[in-house]
Structure formats: C-alpha cells, structure tokens
Amino acid sequence: MADHIFLIGPGGAGKSTVGKFLSDRIGYIMLDLDSEFCERIANIREYIKSCGYESYLEQNSALLNKLLLEYTEHNVLFILSSGFLSTDIRPDIVENNKKVVSENGFSVLLMPSQDYDEALKCIVDRQLQRGFSLVREKEEEKFSQRFNEYIETGNLKIFSMEKPECIAVKIANELNKRPD
C-alpha cells in the first residue's frame, strides 16, 4: 500500500524547503499543494483577489482530494498550504481537511519552536523576507490565531530552527521508526 506523508505548519516554517530534501532522502514524489494550485487552477493571490479566500479554501481542499486519487498507488510527500488545517473561517472545511489527512497518511508538523514568542519572531521574519509584500501586523495576527491549533496537529512534531537538510534527516529518522 502506498504511503502518504503530509508536511504541515505555518507559512515560513520551511515545509517546501525541507520537503525537497526529505523527498530525495526517502524517495517519495513531492507534491506542493500551493504549486499544484498555481499550475492547475490559478495564481493563489490572484485567485483569492478575484474569487475570495473562502472559494480558495474550497478549491484547495478539492485539489488535495483529487491529488490523493491521482497518486493513490504512489508514495507521496504532500506539502500542505499554511491555512489547510487552521484558518479563521469555514471550520467545516478545516475539520474535513483534518479528517482527510488523518485517514490518508501520516502528518508531520514543522514549527521553529514550541515557544510562542520564538516561533512568532522566526515565522514572521521569514514571511516578510519572501518578497510577497506581506505586512508584519497581519502576519503576526495570522500566526497568533493559528499557533495553538498548529501545536495540536501532527502525528510527528518537529520543533527546530536547524538547517533544512538537518531537519529532513531528523524527520526521515523518525519516519523509519514507524511500524510497518
């Protein structure tokens, strides 16, 4: 049976970067949900601007379900969008997403620190460096709203500010400990 691993966490946690190293290390196909959305549907920012965030949540959720069907026979590392399992609207979608993830694989939470203040500073600084014209106050508010929900998710929780390569090794080692 195919194995599906889901990297989860806030934007700026390093999911995509760590995912590249991890997929190479464990030999899984890597699918970044944000990239798939952009390729198959539209640029995320433009889509949200024209159709709204709620519609984006619906489409993003449907996209993961489609990908799970398409890759049902393959070992896949899915990089989930930052708001996929935690957002301030449409709790029905978030709950369904959590159910889909738990029923279809193993989730790994990436977070720079268990300490709220340390994690907030690291995540917001990283987000502001990405060149998306993000605003510090909005990013701090978003992280604050989602932090506790993130901390409660993940079959495996990785709290680290190490280099992405080191985090990938740590995750791979933990994944190898899972029972067959």
PDB file of C-alpha atoms in Angstrom:
ATOM      1  CA  MET A   1       0.000   0.000   0.000  1.00  0.00           C
ATOM      2  CA  ALA A   2       1.225   3.493  -0.823  1.00  0.00           C
ATOM      3  CA  ASP A   3       2.420   5.785   1.951  1.00  0.00           C
ATOM      4  CA  HIS A   4       1.368   9.423   2.119  1.00  0.00           C
ATOM      5  CA  ILE A   5       3.155  11.908   4.349  1.00  0.00           C
ATOM      6  CA  PHE A   6       1.819  15.418   4.900  1.00  0.00           C
ATOM      7  CA  LEU A   7       4.125  18.288   5.922  1.00  0.00           C
ATOM      8  CA  ILE A   8       2.034  20.813   7.812  1.00  0.00           C
ATOM      9  CA  GLY A   9       2.651  24.119   9.564  1.00  0.00           C
ATOM     10  CA  PRO A  10       2.515  27.869   9.124  1.00  0.00           C
ATOM     11  CA  GLY A  11       3.872  29.741   6.128  1.00  0.00           C
ATOM     12  CA  GLY A  12       7.563  30.310   6.736  1.00  0.00           C
ATOM     13  CA  ALA A  13       8.063  27.072   8.690  1.00  0.00           C
ATOM     14  CA  GLY A  14      10.196  25.642   5.888  1.00  0.00           C
ATOM     15  CA  LYS A  15       7.787  22.991   4.589  1.00  0.00           C
ATOM     16  CA  SER A  16       8.692  23.366   0.907  1.00  0.00           C
ATOM     17  CA  THR A  17      12.436  23.632   1.512  1.00  0.00           C
ATOM     18  CA  VAL A  18      12.578  20.748   3.984  1.00  0.00           C
ATOM     19  CA  GLY A  19      10.225  18.797   1.725  1.00  0.00           C
ATOM     20  CA  LYS A  20      12.696  18.885  -1.173  1.00  0.00           C
ATOM     21  CA  PHE A  21      15.445  17.370   0.974  1.00  0.00           C
ATOM     22  CA  LEU A  22      13.080  14.906   2.628  1.00  0.00           C
ATOM     23  CA  SER A  23      11.536  13.615  -0.603  1.00  0.00           C
ATOM     24  CA  ASP A  24      15.021  12.998  -2.022  1.00  0.00           C
ATOM     25  CA  ARG A  25      16.083  11.223   1.150  1.00  0.00           C
ATOM     26  CA  ILE A  26      13.066   8.903   1.400  1.00  0.00           C
ATOM     27  CA  GLY A  27      12.476   8.506  -2.343  1.00  0.00           C
ATOM     28  CA  TYR A  28       8.913   9.849  -2.384  1.00  0.00           C
ATOM     29  CA  ILE A  29       7.244  12.002  -5.007  1.00  0.00           C
ATOM     30  CA  MET A  30       6.887  15.532  -3.621  1.00  0.00           C
ATOM     31  CA  LEU A  31       3.687  17.449  -4.319  1.00  0.00           C
ATOM     32  CA  ASP A  32       3.448  21.009  -3.033  1.00  0.00           C
ATOM     33  CA  LEU A  33      -0.249  21.882  -2.787  1.00  0.00           C
ATOM     34  CA  ASP A  34       0.441  25.593  -3.395  1.00  0.00           C
ATOM     35  CA  SER A  35       2.423  24.828  -6.562  1.00  0.00           C
ATOM     36  CA  GLU A  36      -0.234  22.390  -7.758  1.00  0.00           C
ATOM     37  CA  PHE A  37      -2.921  25.031  -7.171  1.00  0.00           C
ATOM     38  CA  CYS A  38      -0.958  27.556  -9.230  1.00  0.00           C
ATOM     39  CA  GLU A  39      -0.362  25.064 -12.058  1.00  0.00           C
ATOM     40  CA  ARG A  40      -3.844  23.576 -12.208  1.00  0.00           C
ATOM     41  CA  ILE A  41      -6.140  26.416 -11.139  1.00  0.00           C
ATOM     42  CA  ALA A  42      -4.585  29.880 -10.865  1.00  0.00           C
ATOM     43  CA  ASN A  43      -2.039  32.020  -9.071  1.00  0.00           C
ATOM     44  CA  ILE A  44      -3.179  31.873  -5.435  1.00  0.00           C
ATOM     45  CA  ARG A  45      -3.014  35.631  -4.782  1.00  0.00           C
ATOM     46  CA  GLU A  46      -4.926  36.418  -7.962  1.00  0.00           C
ATOM     47  CA  TYR A  47      -7.467  33.680  -7.268  1.00  0.00           C
ATOM     48  CA  ILE A  48      -8.140  34.968  -3.750  1.00  0.00           C
ATOM     49  CA  LYS A  49      -8.371  38.534  -5.045  1.00  0.00           C
ATOM     50  CA  SER A  50     -10.967  37.622  -7.690  1.00  0.00           C
ATOM     51  CA  CYS A  51     -12.860  34.746  -6.020  1.00  0.00           C
ATOM     52  CA  GLY A  52     -12.287  35.257  -2.288  1.00  0.00           C
ATOM     53  CA  TYR A  53     -10.499  33.289   0.407  1.00  0.00           C
ATOM     54  CA  GLU A  54     -13.481  31.053   1.101  1.00  0.00           C
ATOM     55  CA  SER A  55     -13.578  29.864  -2.506  1.00  0.00           C
ATOM     56  CA  TYR A  56      -9.816  29.285  -2.358  1.00  0.00           C
ATOM     57  CA  LEU A  57     -10.270  27.074   0.717  1.00  0.00           C
ATOM     58  CA  GLU A  58     -12.933  25.048  -1.092  1.00  0.00           C
ATOM     59  CA  GLN A  59     -10.839  24.639  -4.240  1.00  0.00           C
ATOM     60  CA  ASN A  60      -7.673  23.819  -2.305  1.00  0.00           C
ATOM     61  CA  SER A  61      -9.459  21.129  -0.325  1.00  0.00           C
ATOM     62  CA  ALA A  62     -10.945  19.646  -3.502  1.00  0.00           C
ATOM     63  CA  LEU A  63      -7.493  19.717  -5.106  1.00  0.00           C
ATOM     64  CA  LEU A  64      -5.933  17.623  -2.341  1.00  0.00           C
ATOM     65  CA  ASN A  65      -8.724  15.072  -2.701  1.00  0.00           C
ATOM     66  CA  LYS A  66      -8.089  14.948  -6.451  1.00  0.00           C
ATOM     67  CA  LEU A  67      -4.334  14.503  -5.916  1.00  0.00           C
ATOM     68  CA  LEU A  68      -4.935  11.708  -3.414  1.00  0.00           C
ATOM     69  CA  LEU A  69      -6.961   9.874  -6.063  1.00  0.00           C
ATOM     70  CA  GLU A  70      -4.391  10.525  -8.789  1.00  0.00           C
ATOM     71  CA  TYR A  71      -1.494   9.323  -6.632  1.00  0.00           C
ATOM     72  CA  THR A  72      -3.248   6.582  -4.701  1.00  0.00           C
ATOM     73  CA  GLU A  73      -0.672   3.984  -5.797  1.00  0.00           C
ATOM     74  CA  HIS A  74       2.398   6.142  -5.115  1.00  0.00           C
ATOM     75  CA  ASN A  75       4.433   7.101  -2.069  1.00  0.00           C
ATOM     76  CA  VAL A  76       3.934  10.858  -1.863  1.00  0.00           C
ATOM     77  CA  LEU A  77       5.165  13.654   0.370  1.00  0.00           C
ATOM     78  CA  PHE A  78       2.463  16.329   0.307  1.00  0.00           C
ATOM     79  CA  ILE A  79       3.399  19.881   1.300  1.00  0.00           C
ATOM     80  CA  LEU A  80       0.149  21.386   2.575  1.00  0.00           C
ATOM     81  CA  SER A  81      -0.807  25.058   2.387  1.00  0.00           C
ATOM     82  CA  SER A  82      -0.343  27.023   5.614  1.00  0.00           C
ATOM     83  CA  GLY A  83      -4.072  27.502   6.236  1.00  0.00           C
ATOM     84  CA  PHE A  84      -5.086  23.998   5.195  1.00  0.00           C
ATOM     85  CA  LEU A  85      -5.566  22.705   8.741  1.00  0.00           C
ATOM     86  CA  SER A  86      -6.031  26.012  10.540  1.00  0.00           C
ATOM     87  CA  THR A  87      -7.879  29.123   9.451  1.00  0.00           C
ATOM     88  CA  ASP A  88     -10.309  31.598  10.956  1.00  0.00           C
ATOM     89  CA  ILE A  89     -13.187  30.892   8.545  1.00  0.00           C
ATOM     90  CA  ARG A  90     -15.026  27.779   7.338  1.00  0.00           C
ATOM     91  CA  PRO A  91     -14.303  25.452  10.261  1.00  0.00           C
ATOM     92  CA  ASP A  92     -16.251  22.789   8.341  1.00  0.00           C
ATOM     93  CA  ILE A  93     -13.600  22.744   5.612  1.00  0.00           C
ATOM     94  CA  VAL A  94     -10.762  22.684   8.153  1.00  0.00           C
ATOM     95  CA  GLU A  95     -12.363  19.781  10.043  1.00  0.00           C
ATOM     96  CA  ASN A  96     -12.883  17.867   6.807  1.00  0.00           C
ATOM     97  CA  ASN A  97      -9.265  18.567   5.791  1.00  0.00           C
ATOM     98  CA  LYS A  98      -8.050  17.227   9.146  1.00  0.00           C
ATOM     99  CA  LYS A  99     -10.124  14.093   8.628  1.00  0.00           C
ATOM    100  CA  VAL A 100      -8.800  13.584   5.084  1.00  0.00           C
ATOM    101  CA  VAL A 101      -5.199  13.978   6.263  1.00  0.00           C
ATOM    102  CA  SER A 102      -5.606  11.626   9.236  1.00  0.00           C
ATOM    103  CA  GLU A 103      -7.355   8.967   7.116  1.00  0.00           C
ATOM    104  CA  ASN A 104      -4.885   9.129   4.231  1.00  0.00           C
ATOM    105  CA  GLY A 105      -1.473   9.292   5.781  1.00  0.00           C
ATOM    106  CA  PHE A 106       0.955  10.486   8.416  1.00  0.00           C
ATOM    107  CA  SER A 107       1.299  14.186   9.243  1.00  0.00           C
ATOM    108  CA  VAL A 108       4.483  15.972  10.283  1.00  0.00           C
ATOM    109  CA  LEU A 109       4.222  19.401  11.905  1.00  0.00           C
ATOM    110  CA  LEU A 110       7.114  21.776  11.207  1.00  0.00           C
ATOM    111  CA  MET A 111       7.464  24.651  13.651  1.00  0.00           C
ATOM    112  CA  PRO A 112      10.618  26.598  14.536  1.00  0.00           C
ATOM    113  CA  SER A 113       9.955  26.417  18.283  1.00  0.00           C
ATOM    114  CA  GLN A 114       7.404  25.310  20.864  1.00  0.00           C
ATOM    115  CA  ASP A 115       7.879  28.703  22.472  1.00  0.00           C
ATOM    116  CA  TYR A 116       5.244  31.074  21.084  1.00  0.00           C
ATOM    117  CA  ASP A 117       7.420  34.217  21.061  1.00  0.00           C
ATOM    118  CA  GLU A 118      10.390  32.460  19.429  1.00  0.00           C
ATOM    119  CA  ALA A 119       8.174  30.821  16.817  1.00  0.00           C
ATOM    120  CA  LEU A 120       6.322  34.081  16.105  1.00  0.00           C
ATOM    121  CA  LYS A 121       9.522  36.032  15.516  1.00  0.00           C
ATOM    122  CA  CYS A 122      11.055  33.359  13.287  1.00  0.00           C
ATOM    123  CA  ILE A 123       7.917  32.778  11.187  1.00  0.00           C
ATOM    124  CA  VAL A 124       7.057  36.449  10.714  1.00  0.00           C
ATOM    125  CA  ASP A 125      10.657  37.375   9.845  1.00  0.00           C
ATOM    126  CA  ARG A 126      10.804  34.572   7.274  1.00  0.00           C
ATOM    127  CA  GLN A 127       7.440  35.522   5.778  1.00  0.00           C
ATOM    128  CA  LEU A 128       8.451  39.171   5.402  1.00  0.00           C
ATOM    129  CA  GLN A 129      11.684  38.139   3.623  1.00  0.00           C
ATOM    130  CA  ARG A 130       9.795  36.181   0.955  1.00  0.00           C
ATOM    131  CA  GLY A 131       9.047  39.249  -1.156  1.00  0.00           C
ATOM    132  CA  PHE A 132       5.265  38.873  -1.204  1.00  0.00           C
ATOM    133  CA  SER A 133       4.640  42.427   0.119  1.00  0.00           C
ATOM    134  CA  LEU A 134       3.285  40.991   3.365  1.00  0.00           C
ATOM    135  CA  VAL A 135       2.561  43.240   6.344  1.00  0.00           C
ATOM    136  CA  ARG A 136       4.125  42.424   9.733  1.00  0.00           C
ATOM    137  CA  GLU A 137       0.985  43.139  11.767  1.00  0.00           C
ATOM    138  CA  LYS A 138      -1.186  40.915   9.562  1.00  0.00           C
ATOM    139  CA  GLU A 139       1.347  38.085   9.646  1.00  0.00           C
ATOM    140  CA  GLU A 140       1.638  38.340  13.440  1.00  0.00           C
ATOM    141  CA  GLU A 141      -2.149  38.279  13.771  1.00  0.00           C
ATOM    142  CA  LYS A 142      -2.492  35.274  11.451  1.00  0.00           C
ATOM    143  CA  PHE A 143       0.201  33.350  13.324  1.00  0.00           C
ATOM    144  CA  SER A 144      -1.335  34.260  16.688  1.00  0.00           C
ATOM    145  CA  GLN A 145      -4.739  32.976  15.577  1.00  0.00           C
ATOM    146  CA  ARG A 146      -3.321  29.671  14.337  1.00  0.00           C
ATOM    147  CA  PHE A 147      -0.462  28.844  16.731  1.00  0.00           C
ATOM    148  CA  ASN A 148      -2.382  26.750  19.272  1.00  0.00           C
ATOM    149  CA  GLU A 149      -4.226  24.884  16.544  1.00  0.00           C
ATOM    150  CA  TYR A 150      -0.939  24.064  14.803  1.00  0.00           C
ATOM    151  CA  ILE A 151       0.663  22.846  18.028  1.00  0.00           C
ATOM    152  CA  GLU A 152      -2.174  20.342  18.464  1.00  0.00           C
ATOM    153  CA  THR A 153      -1.745  18.850  14.971  1.00  0.00           C
ATOM    154  CA  GLY A 154       0.726  16.367  13.560  1.00  0.00           C
ATOM    155  CA  ASN A 155       1.419  12.703  14.196  1.00  0.00           C
ATOM    156  CA  LEU A 156       5.044  13.816  14.475  1.00  0.00           C
ATOM    157  CA  LYS A 157       6.014  17.269  15.728  1.00  0.00           C
ATOM    158  CA  ILE A 158       9.351  18.765  14.728  1.00  0.00           C
ATOM    159  CA  PHE A 159      10.378  21.944  16.530  1.00  0.00           C
ATOM    160  CA  SER A 160      13.644  23.143  15.054  1.00  0.00           C
ATOM    161  CA  MET A 161      15.494  26.093  13.564  1.00  0.00           C
ATOM    162  CA  GLU A 162      18.292  23.901  12.208  1.00  0.00           C
ATOM    163  CA  LYS A 163      19.250  23.866   8.539  1.00  0.00           C
ATOM    164  CA  PRO A 164      16.564  22.316   6.312  1.00  0.00           C
ATOM    165  CA  GLU A 165      18.875  19.405   5.454  1.00  0.00           C
ATOM    166  CA  CYS A 166      19.247  18.559   9.150  1.00  0.00           C
ATOM    167  CA  ILE A 167      15.505  18.787   9.744  1.00  0.00           C
ATOM    168  CA  ALA A 168      14.904  16.452   6.785  1.00  0.00           C
ATOM    169  CA  VAL A 169      17.334  13.899   8.264  1.00  0.00           C
ATOM    170  CA  LYS A 170      15.601  14.150  11.634  1.00  0.00           C
ATOM    171  CA  ILE A 171      12.178  13.587  10.031  1.00  0.00           C
ATOM    172  CA  ALA A 172      13.440  10.675   7.905  1.00  0.00           C
ATOM    173  CA  ASN A 173      14.905   9.013  11.002  1.00  0.00           C
ATOM    174  CA  GLU A 174      11.601   9.384  12.855  1.00  0.00           C
ATOM    175  CA  LEU A 175       9.611   8.107   9.867  1.00  0.00           C
ATOM    176  CA  ASN A 176      11.804   4.994   9.787  1.00  0.00           C
ATOM    177  CA  LYS A 177      10.705   4.205  13.354  1.00  0.00           C
ATOM    178  CA  ARG A 178       7.058   3.825  12.316  1.00  0.00           C
ATOM    179  CA  PRO A 179       5.720   0.282  12.437  1.00  0.00           C
ATOM    180  CA  ASP A 180       5.193  -1.339   9.030  1.00  0.00           C
TER     181      ASP A 180
END
